PDB file of C-alpha atoms in Angstrom:
ATOM      1  CA  MET A 445     -61.965 -24.053 -12.740  1.00 91.00           C
ATOM      2  CA  ILE A 446     -62.444 -21.854  -9.707  1.00 94.00           C
ATOM      3  CA  SER A 447     -65.268 -22.640  -7.305  1.00 96.00           C
ATOM      4  CA  ASP A 448     -68.564 -20.796  -7.324  1.00 96.00           C
ATOM      5  CA  GLY A 449     -67.713 -19.378  -3.908  1.00 95.00           C
ATOM      6  CA  MET A 450     -64.405 -17.853  -5.016  1.00 95.00           C
ATOM      7  CA  ALA A 451     -65.960 -16.600  -8.251  1.00 95.00           C
ATOM      8  CA  GLU A 452     -68.612 -14.810  -6.219  1.00 94.00           C
ATOM      9  CA  VAL A 453     -66.014 -13.280  -3.897  1.00 92.00           C
ATOM     10  CA  LEU A 454     -63.980 -11.985  -6.842  1.00 91.00           C
ATOM     11  CA  ARG A 455     -67.116 -10.503  -8.419  1.00 89.00           C
ATOM     12  CA  SER A 456     -68.008  -8.829  -5.129  1.00 85.00           C
ATOM     13  CA  LEU A 457     -64.481  -7.442  -4.766  1.00 83.00           C
ATOM     14  CA  ARG A 458     -64.602  -5.941  -8.246  1.00 79.00           C
ATOM     15  CA  LEU A 459     -67.798  -4.159  -7.259  1.00 75.00           C
ATOM     16  CA  GLY A 460     -66.373  -3.047  -3.933  1.00 70.00           C
ATOM     17  CA  GLY A 461     -69.027  -4.919  -1.994  1.00 67.00           C
ATOM     18  CA  ALA A 462     -67.111  -7.705  -0.266  1.00 62.00           C
ATOM     19  CA  GLY A 463     -67.338  -6.169   3.200  1.00 77.00           C
ATOM     20  CA  ASP A 464     -64.350  -7.631   5.018  1.00 88.00           C
ATOM     21  CA  PRO A 465     -62.259  -8.939   2.087  1.00 90.00           C
ATOM     22  CA  ALA A 466     -60.069 -11.147   4.272  1.00 92.00           C
ATOM     23  CA  GLN A 467     -63.065 -12.828   5.866  1.00 94.00           C
ATOM     24  CA  ALA A 468     -64.754 -13.268   2.490  1.00 93.00           C
ATOM     25  CA  CYS A 469     -61.655 -14.819   0.927  1.00 94.00           C
ATOM     26  CA  ALA A 470     -61.022 -17.078   3.924  1.00 95.00           C
ATOM     27  CA  GLY A 471     -64.602 -18.283   3.770  1.00 95.00           C
ATOM     28  CA  ALA A 472     -64.391 -19.028   0.058  1.00 95.00           C
ATOM     29  CA  LEU A 473     -61.157 -20.957   0.597  1.00 95.00           C
ATOM     30  CA  GLY A 474     -62.419 -22.830   3.637  1.00 94.00           C
ATOM     31  CA  ALA A 475     -59.376 -21.511   5.526  1.00 94.00           C
ATOM     32  CA  GLU A 476     -58.903 -20.873   9.231  1.00 94.00           C
ATOM     33  CA  GLY A 477     -57.632 -17.403   8.470  1.00 96.00           C
ATOM     34  CA  LEU A 478     -56.098 -15.132   5.866  1.00 97.00           C
ATOM     35  CA  ALA A 479     -53.739 -12.157   5.790  1.00 96.00           C
ATOM     36  CA  LEU A 480     -52.502  -9.962   2.965  1.00 94.00           C
ATOM     37  CA  SER A 481     -49.332  -7.919   3.534  1.00 92.00           C
ATOM     38  CA  LEU A 482     -47.944  -5.250   1.211  1.00 88.00           C
ATOM     39  CA  LEU A 483     -44.162  -5.150   0.748  1.00 87.00           C
ATOM     40  CA  VAL A 484     -42.896  -1.586   1.215  1.00 78.00           C
ATOM     41  CA  GLY A 485     -39.522   0.145   1.209  1.00 69.00           C
ATOM     42  CA  ALA A 486     -36.152  -0.916  -0.093  1.00 67.00           C
ATOM     43  CA  ASP A 487     -36.003  -3.868   2.295  1.00 68.00           C
ATOM     44  CA  ARG A 488     -39.529  -4.992   1.354  1.00 75.00           C
ATOM     45  CA  THR A 489     -40.988  -4.797   4.855  1.00 78.00           C
ATOM     46  CA  ALA A 490     -44.373  -6.522   5.088  1.00 82.00           C
ATOM     47  CA  GLU A 491     -47.152  -4.133   6.147  1.00 84.00           C
ATOM     48  CA  LEU A 492     -50.478  -5.775   6.944  1.00 88.00           C
ATOM     49  CA  LEU A 493     -53.419  -4.740   4.737  1.00 88.00           C
ATOM     50  CA  TRP A 494     -56.063  -7.419   5.354  1.00 89.00           C
ATOM     51  CA  CYS A 495     -56.434 -10.001   8.091  1.00 92.00           C
ATOM     52  CA  TYR A 496     -59.096 -12.340   9.458  1.00 95.00           C
ATOM     53  CA  PRO A 497     -59.381 -13.330  12.221  1.00 96.00           C
ATOM     54  CA  GLU A 498     -57.089 -11.657  14.789  1.00 94.00           C
ATOM     55  CA  LEU A 499     -54.997 -14.844  14.897  1.00 96.00           C
ATOM     56  CA  SER A 500     -53.825 -14.102  11.356  1.00 96.00           C
ATOM     57  CA  ALA A 501     -52.522 -10.687  12.430  1.00 93.00           C
ATOM     58  CA  ARG A 502     -50.756 -12.230  15.427  1.00 93.00           C
ATOM     59  CA  PHE A 503     -49.061 -14.827  13.224  1.00 96.00           C
ATOM     60  CA  ASP A 504     -48.036 -12.126  10.741  1.00 93.00           C
ATOM     61  CA  GLU A 505     -46.475 -10.126  13.600  1.00 90.00           C
ATOM     62  CA  LEU A 506     -44.717 -13.259  14.852  1.00 93.00           C
ATOM     63  CA  GLN A 507     -43.061 -13.837  11.477  1.00 94.00           C
ATOM     64  CA  PHE A 508     -41.989 -10.207  11.317  1.00 89.00           C
ATOM     65  CA  THR A 509     -40.559 -10.279  14.835  1.00 89.00           C
ATOM     66  CA  LEU A 510     -38.593 -13.475  14.241  1.00 91.00           C
ATOM     67  CA  GLY A 511     -37.666 -12.812  10.618  1.00 90.00           C
ATOM     68  CA  GLU A 512     -38.418 -16.411   9.672  1.00 95.00           C
ATOM     69  CA  GLY A 513     -41.332 -18.513   8.489  1.00 96.00           C
ATOM     70  CA  PRO A 514     -43.238 -19.374   5.333  1.00 97.00           C
ATOM     71  CA  GLY A 515     -44.029 -15.731   4.560  1.00 96.00           C
ATOM     72  CA  PRO A 516     -40.421 -14.476   4.492  1.00 95.00           C
ATOM     73  CA  ASP A 517     -39.409 -17.619   2.595  1.00 96.00           C
ATOM     74  CA  ALA A 518     -42.108 -17.040  -0.021  1.00 95.00           C
ATOM     75  CA  VAL A 519     -40.975 -13.432  -0.490  1.00 93.00           C
ATOM     76  CA  ARG A 520     -37.321 -14.433  -0.846  1.00 92.00           C
ATOM     77  CA  SER A 521     -37.942 -17.338  -3.233  1.00 94.00           C
ATOM     78  CA  GLY A 522     -40.848 -15.955  -5.217  1.00 93.00           C
ATOM     79  CA  SER A 523     -42.544 -19.352  -4.893  1.00 95.00           C
ATOM     80  CA  PRO A 524     -45.418 -20.571  -2.710  1.00 96.00           C
ATOM     81  CA  VAL A 525     -44.467 -22.150   0.604  1.00 97.00           C
ATOM     82  CA  VAL A 526     -47.129 -24.716   1.436  1.00 95.00           C
ATOM     83  CA  GLU A 527     -46.992 -26.271   4.913  1.00 95.00           C
ATOM     84  CA  PRO A 528     -50.551 -27.267   5.872  1.00 93.00           C
ATOM     85  CA  ASP A 529     -49.216 -29.287   8.838  1.00 93.00           C
ATOM     86  CA  LEU A 530     -46.510 -27.450  10.773  1.00 95.00           C
ATOM     87  CA  GLY A 531     -46.110 -30.511  12.977  1.00 93.00           C
ATOM     88  CA  ARG A 532     -44.400 -32.275  10.069  1.00 93.00           C
ATOM     89  CA  VAL A 533     -41.872 -29.471   9.438  1.00 95.00           C
ATOM     90  CA  ARG A 534     -38.340 -30.280  10.633  1.00 96.00           C
ATOM     91  CA  ALA A 535     -37.467 -28.272  13.715  1.00 94.00           C
ATOM     92  CA  GLY A 536     -34.342 -26.727  12.205  1.00 96.00           C
ATOM     93  CA  ARG A 537     -36.186 -25.040   9.360  1.00 97.00           C
ATOM     94  CA  TRP A 538     -37.867 -22.367  11.508  1.00 97.00           C
ATOM     95  CA  PRO A 539     -36.474 -23.066  14.980  1.00 95.00           C
ATOM     96  CA  ALA A 540     -37.958 -20.026  16.691  1.00 93.00           C
ATOM     97  CA  LEU A 541     -41.226 -19.822  14.793  1.00 96.00           C
ATOM     98  CA  LEU A 542     -42.468 -23.416  15.103  1.00 97.00           C
ATOM     99  CA  PRO A 543     -42.817 -23.558  18.896  1.00 96.00           C
ATOM    100  CA  ALA A 544     -44.214 -20.018  18.975  1.00 94.00           C
ATOM    101  CA  ALA A 545     -46.780 -20.906  16.303  1.00 96.00           C
ATOM    102  CA  ARG A 546     -47.873 -23.913  18.373  1.00 95.00           C
ATOM    103  CA  GLU A 547     -48.423 -21.639  21.358  1.00 95.00           C
ATOM    104  CA  LEU A 548     -50.563 -19.367  19.190  1.00 94.00           C
ATOM    105  CA  GLY A 549     -52.614 -22.326  18.002  1.00 95.00           C
ATOM    106  CA  VAL A 550     -51.491 -22.092  14.366  1.00 96.00           C
ATOM    107  CA  THR A 551     -51.219 -25.611  12.975  1.00 95.00           C
ATOM    108  CA  GLY A 552     -50.786 -25.077   9.241  1.00 96.00           C
ATOM    109  CA  VAL A 553     -49.735 -22.172   6.992  1.00 96.00           C
ATOM    110  CA  CYS A 554     -49.483 -21.640   3.245  1.00 96.00           C
ATOM    111  CA  CYS A 555     -47.942 -18.431   1.890  1.00 97.00           C
ATOM    112  CA  PHE A 556     -48.145 -17.166  -1.672  1.00 97.00           C
ATOM    113  CA  PRO A 557     -46.060 -14.312  -3.110  1.00 95.00           C
ATOM    114  CA  ILE A 558     -47.921 -11.640  -5.054  1.00 93.00           C
ATOM    115  CA  GLY A 559     -46.002 -10.394  -8.076  1.00 90.00           C
ATOM    116  CA  ILE A 560     -44.432 -11.376 -11.377  1.00 88.00           C
ATOM    117  CA  GLY A 561     -40.925 -12.740 -11.773  1.00 83.00           C
ATOM    118  CA  ALA A 562     -38.462 -10.809  -9.630  1.00 82.00           C
ATOM    119  CA  ILE A 563     -41.123  -8.211  -8.782  1.00 86.00           C
ATOM    120  CA  ARG A 564     -42.480  -8.841  -5.277  1.00 88.00           C
ATOM    121  CA  LEU A 565     -45.483  -6.747  -4.327  1.00 90.00           C
ATOM    122  CA  ALA A 566     -47.179  -8.523  -1.437  1.00 93.00           C
ATOM    123  CA  VAL A 567     -47.606 -11.869   0.260  1.00 95.00           C
ATOM    124  CA  LEU A 568     -50.826 -13.778   0.958  1.00 97.00           C
ATOM    125  CA  THR A 569     -50.877 -15.960   4.085  1.00 97.00           C
ATOM    126  CA  VAL A 570     -53.513 -18.673   4.481  1.00 97.00           C
ATOM    127  CA  LEU A 571     -53.944 -20.449   7.818  1.00 96.00           C
ATOM    128  CA  CYS A 572     -54.942 -24.116   7.565  1.00 92.00           C
ATOM    129  CA  ASP A 573     -56.487 -26.459  10.120  1.00 84.00           C
ATOM    130  CA  GLY A 574     -53.509 -28.840  10.036  1.00 71.00           C
ATOM    131  CA  ASP A 575     -55.646 -31.955   9.568  1.00 70.00           C
ATOM    132  CA  ARG A 576     -55.490 -32.113   5.799  1.00 72.00           C
ATOM    133  CA  ARG A 577     -53.552 -30.877   2.804  1.00 80.00           C
ATOM    134  CA  LEU A 578     -54.884 -28.202   0.483  1.00 85.00           C
ATOM    135  CA  SER A 579     -57.290 -29.760  -1.972  1.00 91.00           C
ATOM    136  CA  ALA A 580     -56.875 -29.280  -5.700  1.00 92.00           C
ATOM    137  CA  GLN A 581     -59.905 -26.970  -5.623  1.00 95.00           C
ATOM    138  CA  GLN A 582     -58.469 -24.853  -2.817  1.00 94.00           C
ATOM    139  CA  TYR A 583     -55.180 -24.535  -4.662  1.00 94.00           C
ATOM    140  CA  THR A 584     -57.022 -23.492  -7.844  1.00 96.00           C
ATOM    141  CA  ASP A 585     -59.011 -20.914  -5.896  1.00 97.00           C
ATOM    142  CA  VAL A 586     -56.014 -19.427  -4.110  1.00 96.00           C
ATOM    143  CA  THR A 587     -54.127 -19.255  -7.407  1.00 95.00           C
ATOM    144  CA  ALA A 588     -57.041 -17.324  -8.918  1.00 95.00           C
ATOM    145  CA  LEU A 589     -57.040 -14.981  -5.922  1.00 95.00           C
ATOM    146  CA  THR A 590     -53.305 -14.315  -6.099  1.00 94.00           C
ATOM    147  CA  SER A 591     -53.543 -13.687  -9.841  1.00 93.00           C
ATOM    148  CA  ALA A 592     -56.357 -11.202  -9.287  1.00 90.00           C
ATOM    149  CA  LEU A 593     -54.391  -9.460  -6.523  1.00 90.00           C
ATOM    150  CA  THR A 594     -51.295  -9.298  -8.727  1.00 89.00           C
ATOM    151  CA  GLY A 595     -53.316  -7.626 -11.463  1.00 86.00           C
ATOM    152  CA  ALA A 596     -54.834  -5.187  -8.974  1.00 83.00           C
ATOM    153  CA  PHE A 597     -51.424  -4.127  -7.652  1.00 82.00           C
ATOM    154  CA  LEU A 598     -49.794  -3.906 -11.079  1.00 80.00           C
ATOM    155  CA  ASN A 599     -52.660  -1.859 -12.512  1.00 75.00           C
ATOM    156  CA  GLY A 600     -52.250   0.830  -9.854  1.00 60.00           C
ATOM    157  CA  ASP A 601     -53.738   4.284  -9.886  1.00 45.00           C
ATOM    158  CA  PRO A 602     -51.829   6.199 -12.602  1.00 39.00           C
ATOM    159  CA  ARG A 603     -51.947   9.437 -10.602  1.00 38.00           C
ATOM    160  CA  GLY A 604     -49.258   8.048  -8.325  1.00 42.00           C
ATOM    161  CA  ASP A 605     -51.027   9.039  -5.105  1.00 42.00           C
ATOM    162  CA  GLY A 606     -49.995   5.840  -3.347  1.00 43.00           C
ATOM    163  CA  ARG A 607     -53.278   4.064  -3.941  1.00 47.00           C
ATOM    164  CA  VAL A 608     -53.632   0.826  -5.841  1.00 49.00           C
ATOM    165  CA  ARG A 609     -56.873   0.470  -7.729  1.00 48.00           C
ATOM    166  CA  GLY A 610     -58.236  -3.006  -8.232  1.00 51.00           C
ATOM    167  CA  PHE A 611     -61.554  -4.887  -7.987  1.00 52.00           C
ATOM    168  CA  GLY A 612     -63.342  -1.531  -8.198  1.00 44.00           C
ATOM    169  CA  MET A 613     -61.841  -0.570  -4.800  1.00 46.00           C
ATOM    170  CA  PHE A 614     -58.585   0.675  -3.333  1.00 45.00           C
ATOM    171  CA  LEU A 615     -55.876  -1.530  -1.898  1.00 60.00           C
ATOM    172  CA  GLU A 616     -54.120   1.214   0.008  1.00 59.00           C
ATOM    173  CA  PRO A 617     -50.786   1.106   1.802  1.00 54.00           C
ATOM    174  CA  PRO A 618     -51.355   1.826   5.510  1.00 53.00           C
ATOM    175  CA  SER A 619     -51.634   5.569   6.093  1.00 50.00           C
ATOM    176  CA  GLY A 620     -49.142   5.372   8.958  1.00 51.00           C
ATOM    177  CA  LEU A 621     -46.743   2.497   8.468  1.00 57.00           C
ATOM    178  CA  ARG A 622     -46.884   0.495  11.702  1.00 65.00           C
ATOM    179  CA  ARG A 623     -43.344  -0.757  11.290  1.00 72.00           C
ATOM    180  CA  ALA A 624     -41.623   2.537  10.533  1.00 74.00           C
ATOM    181  CA  ALA A 625     -40.274   2.611  14.100  1.00 82.00           C
ATOM    182  CA  VAL A 626     -38.405  -0.610  13.419  1.00 83.00           C
ATOM    183  CA  HIS A 627     -36.419   1.059  10.632  1.00 79.00           C
ATOM    184  CA  GLN A 628     -35.595   4.039  12.850  1.00 84.00           C
ATOM    185  CA  ALA A 629     -34.619   1.809  15.774  1.00 86.00           C
ATOM    186  CA  THR A 630     -32.444  -0.341  13.517  1.00 85.00           C
ATOM    187  CA  GLY A 631     -30.468   2.728  12.504  1.00 87.00           C
ATOM    188  CA  MET A 632     -30.068   3.803  16.129  1.00 90.00           C
ATOM    189  CA  VAL A 633     -28.855   0.365  17.238  1.00 90.00           C
ATOM    190  CA  SER A 634     -26.472   0.256  14.283  1.00 88.00           C
ATOM    191  CA  VAL A 635     -24.850   3.481  15.532  1.00 90.00           C
ATOM    192  CA  GLN A 636     -24.877   2.413  19.186  1.00 90.00           C
ATOM    193  CA  LEU A 637     -23.098  -0.876  18.466  1.00 91.00           C
ATOM    194  CA  SER A 638     -21.120   0.167  15.349  1.00 90.00           C
ATOM    195  CA  VAL A 639     -22.581  -2.760  13.414  1.00 91.00           C
ATOM    196  CA  SER A 640     -24.299  -3.133  10.055  1.00 89.00           C
ATOM    197  CA  MET A 641     -28.001  -2.460   9.667  1.00 85.00           C
ATOM    198  CA  GLU A 642     -28.551  -6.173   9.101  1.00 83.00           C
ATOM    199  CA  GLU A 643     -26.933  -7.121  12.401  1.00 89.00           C
ATOM    200  CA  ALA A 644     -28.704  -4.300  14.200  1.00 87.00           C
ATOM    201  CA  LEU A 645     -32.053  -5.690  13.072  1.00 86.00           C
ATOM    202  CA  LEU A 646     -31.020  -9.162  14.202  1.00 85.00           C
ATOM    203  CA  ARG A 647     -30.207  -7.772  17.635  1.00 90.00           C
ATOM    204  CA  LEU A 648     -33.571  -6.060  17.857  1.00 87.00           C
ATOM    205  CA  ARG A 649     -35.245  -9.326  16.915  1.00 85.00           C
ATOM    206  CA  ALA A 650     -33.178 -11.220  19.464  1.00 87.00           C
ATOM    207  CA  HIS A 651     -34.315  -8.927  22.248  1.00 89.00           C
ATOM    208  CA  ALA A 652     -37.950  -9.116  21.130  1.00 87.00           C
ATOM    209  CA  TYR A 653     -37.749 -12.912  21.055  1.00 82.00           C
ATOM    210  CA  GLY A 654     -35.930 -13.155  24.374  1.00 85.00           C
ATOM    211  CA  THR A 655     -38.410 -10.898  26.160  1.00 88.00           C
ATOM    212  CA  GLU A 656     -41.473 -12.322  24.336  1.00 84.00           C
ATOM    213  CA  ARG A 657     -42.489  -8.899  23.081  1.00 86.00           C
ATOM    214  CA  PRO A 658     -43.500  -7.752  19.586  1.00 83.00           C
ATOM    215  CA  LEU A 659     -40.628  -6.256  17.628  1.00 85.00           C
ATOM    216  CA  GLY A 660     -42.565  -3.029  17.161  1.00 84.00           C
ATOM    217  CA  GLU A 661     -42.800  -2.494  20.923  1.00 87.00           C
ATOM    218  CA  VAL A 662     -39.064  -3.009  21.402  1.00 88.00           C
ATOM    219  CA  ALA A 663     -38.336  -0.642  18.511  1.00 87.00           C
ATOM    220  CA  ALA A 664     -40.611   2.002  20.012  1.00 87.00           C
ATOM    221  CA  ASP A 665     -38.680   1.801  23.290  1.00 90.00           C
ATOM    222  CA  VAL A 666     -35.390   2.271  21.441  1.00 91.00           C
ATOM    223  CA  VAL A 667     -36.707   5.253  19.474  1.00 90.00           C
ATOM    224  CA  ALA A 668     -38.085   6.811  22.685  1.00 89.00           C
ATOM    225  CA  ARG A 669     -34.660   6.252  24.290  1.00 91.00           C
ATOM    226  CA  ARG A 670     -36.097   4.101  27.023  1.00 92.00           C
ATOM    227  CA  LEU A 671     -33.759   1.293  25.929  1.00 92.00           C
ATOM    228  CA  ARG A 672     -30.245   1.359  24.586  1.00 91.00           C
ATOM    229  CA  PHE A 673     -28.148  -1.510  23.261  1.00 91.00           C
ATOM    230  CA  ASN A 674     -24.548  -1.995  24.382  1.00 82.00           C
ATOM    231  CA  ASP A 675     -21.853  -4.625  23.900  1.00 63.00           C
ATOM    232  CA  ASP A 676     -22.162  -6.394  27.238  1.00 54.00           C
ATOM    233  CA  PHE A 677     -22.643 -10.119  26.968  1.00 32.00           C
ATOM    234  CA  ASN A 678     -26.089 -11.632  27.357  1.00 42.00           C
ATOM    235  CA  ASP A 679     -25.949 -15.399  27.194  1.00 40.00           C
ATOM    236  CA  ASP A 680     -29.694 -15.920  26.900  1.00 41.00           C
ATOM    237  CA  PHE A 681     -29.897 -13.994  23.620  1.00 44.00           C
ATOM    238  CA  ASN A 682     -26.584 -15.394  22.426  1.00 45.00           C
ATOM    239  CA  ASP A 683     -27.821 -18.978  22.812  1.00 45.00           C
ATOM    240  CA  ASP A 684     -30.687 -18.328  20.430  1.00 44.00           C
ATOM    241  CA  PHE A 685     -29.137 -15.910  17.943  1.00 44.00           C
ATOM    242  CA  ASN A 686     -25.365 -16.493  18.149  1.00 43.00           C
ATOM    243  CA  PHE A 687     -24.398 -13.028  19.305  1.00 37.00           C
ATOM    244  CA  ASP A 688     -24.353 -11.062  22.533  1.00 38.00           C
ATOM    245  CA  HIS A 689     -25.977  -7.846  23.631  1.00 38.00           C
ATOM    246  CA  ASP A 690     -27.674  -6.112  26.507  1.00 42.00           C
ATOM    247  CA  LEU A 691     -29.992  -3.194  26.978  1.00 45.00           C
ATOM    248  CA  ASP A 692     -29.831  -0.240  29.329  1.00 48.00           C
ATOM    249  CA  ASP A 693     -31.552   3.066  29.883  1.00 43.00           C
ATOM    250  CA  ASP A 694     -29.180   5.378  28.018  1.00 43.00           C
ATOM    251  CA  GLY A 695     -29.716   8.352  30.315  1.00 43.00           C
ATOM    252  CA  SER A 696     -32.169   9.939  27.907  1.00 38.00           C
ATOM    253  CA  GLY A 697     -35.204   7.887  28.898  1.00 38.00           C
ATOM    254  CA  PRO A 698     -38.053   8.684  31.269  1.00 35.00           C
ATOM    255  CA  LYS A 699     -35.679   8.748  34.256  1.00 33.00           C
ATOM    256  CA  SER A 700     -33.380  11.356  32.732  1.00 34.00           C
ATOM    257  CA  PRO A 701     -33.374  14.969  33.941  1.00 35.00           C
ATOM    258  CA  ASP A 702     -35.172  16.117  30.795  1.00 40.00           C
ATOM    259  CA  GLY A 703     -37.768  13.357  30.985  1.00 42.00           C
ATOM    260  CA  GLY A 704     -36.592  11.749  27.757  1.00 41.00           C
ATOM    261  CA  LYS A 705     -37.120  14.808  25.595  1.00 40.00           C
ATOM    262  CA  GLY A 706     -33.469  15.300  24.746  1.00 36.00           C
TER     263      GLY A 706
END
């Protein structure tokens, strides 16, 4: 049976009166943080809908930049990935994410796919304090929340205007997808290096990781032609990602004669 706290949150959500839904859900679960990301596009890119506190958004961006972690694993497998103590996870499972998560101060994460069967709609990320496993009550509550979210997404607005009606409110895809630049940059790098889209994305992620920048920022530089990938060797990136690349101003950036407009 779900707790009184989660039952109250779900009632409030149905009435559209939960205020900050991420904060309300995190409080009911006794979690350190919570994020809900909608999966959009053919490659099911995770776009953040809810987060509390800011640390949850930073961890979500970290997983997206690195392309690894409990969230991507939950989306791929369709099963929850429960790791309330990241210190006990073997280093080779998420080699880039684990040390970065420690630096962020994230000690435990549990991710739950939203959907039915092969249908993946979203992913719910719950940050834990790392000192204890999820209790049976917490697991019951988060299961109730994911079931309610699944129903809300599946019972979308029949007018097809992009909104998803649930809980008496709208769960809307972001009006301007924050990660659209990543798709555009991936295509540009694919052409520049004559590689597949998959490898182009890996190279973008490698540069973001190597320079300790969010993937979205690197992608924006590529789209604005401030950065261009070429086939020169770069051992630092190669050591971490098993391939080589470098970046240059391609002559169309801010130092070009046309100021980067061409």
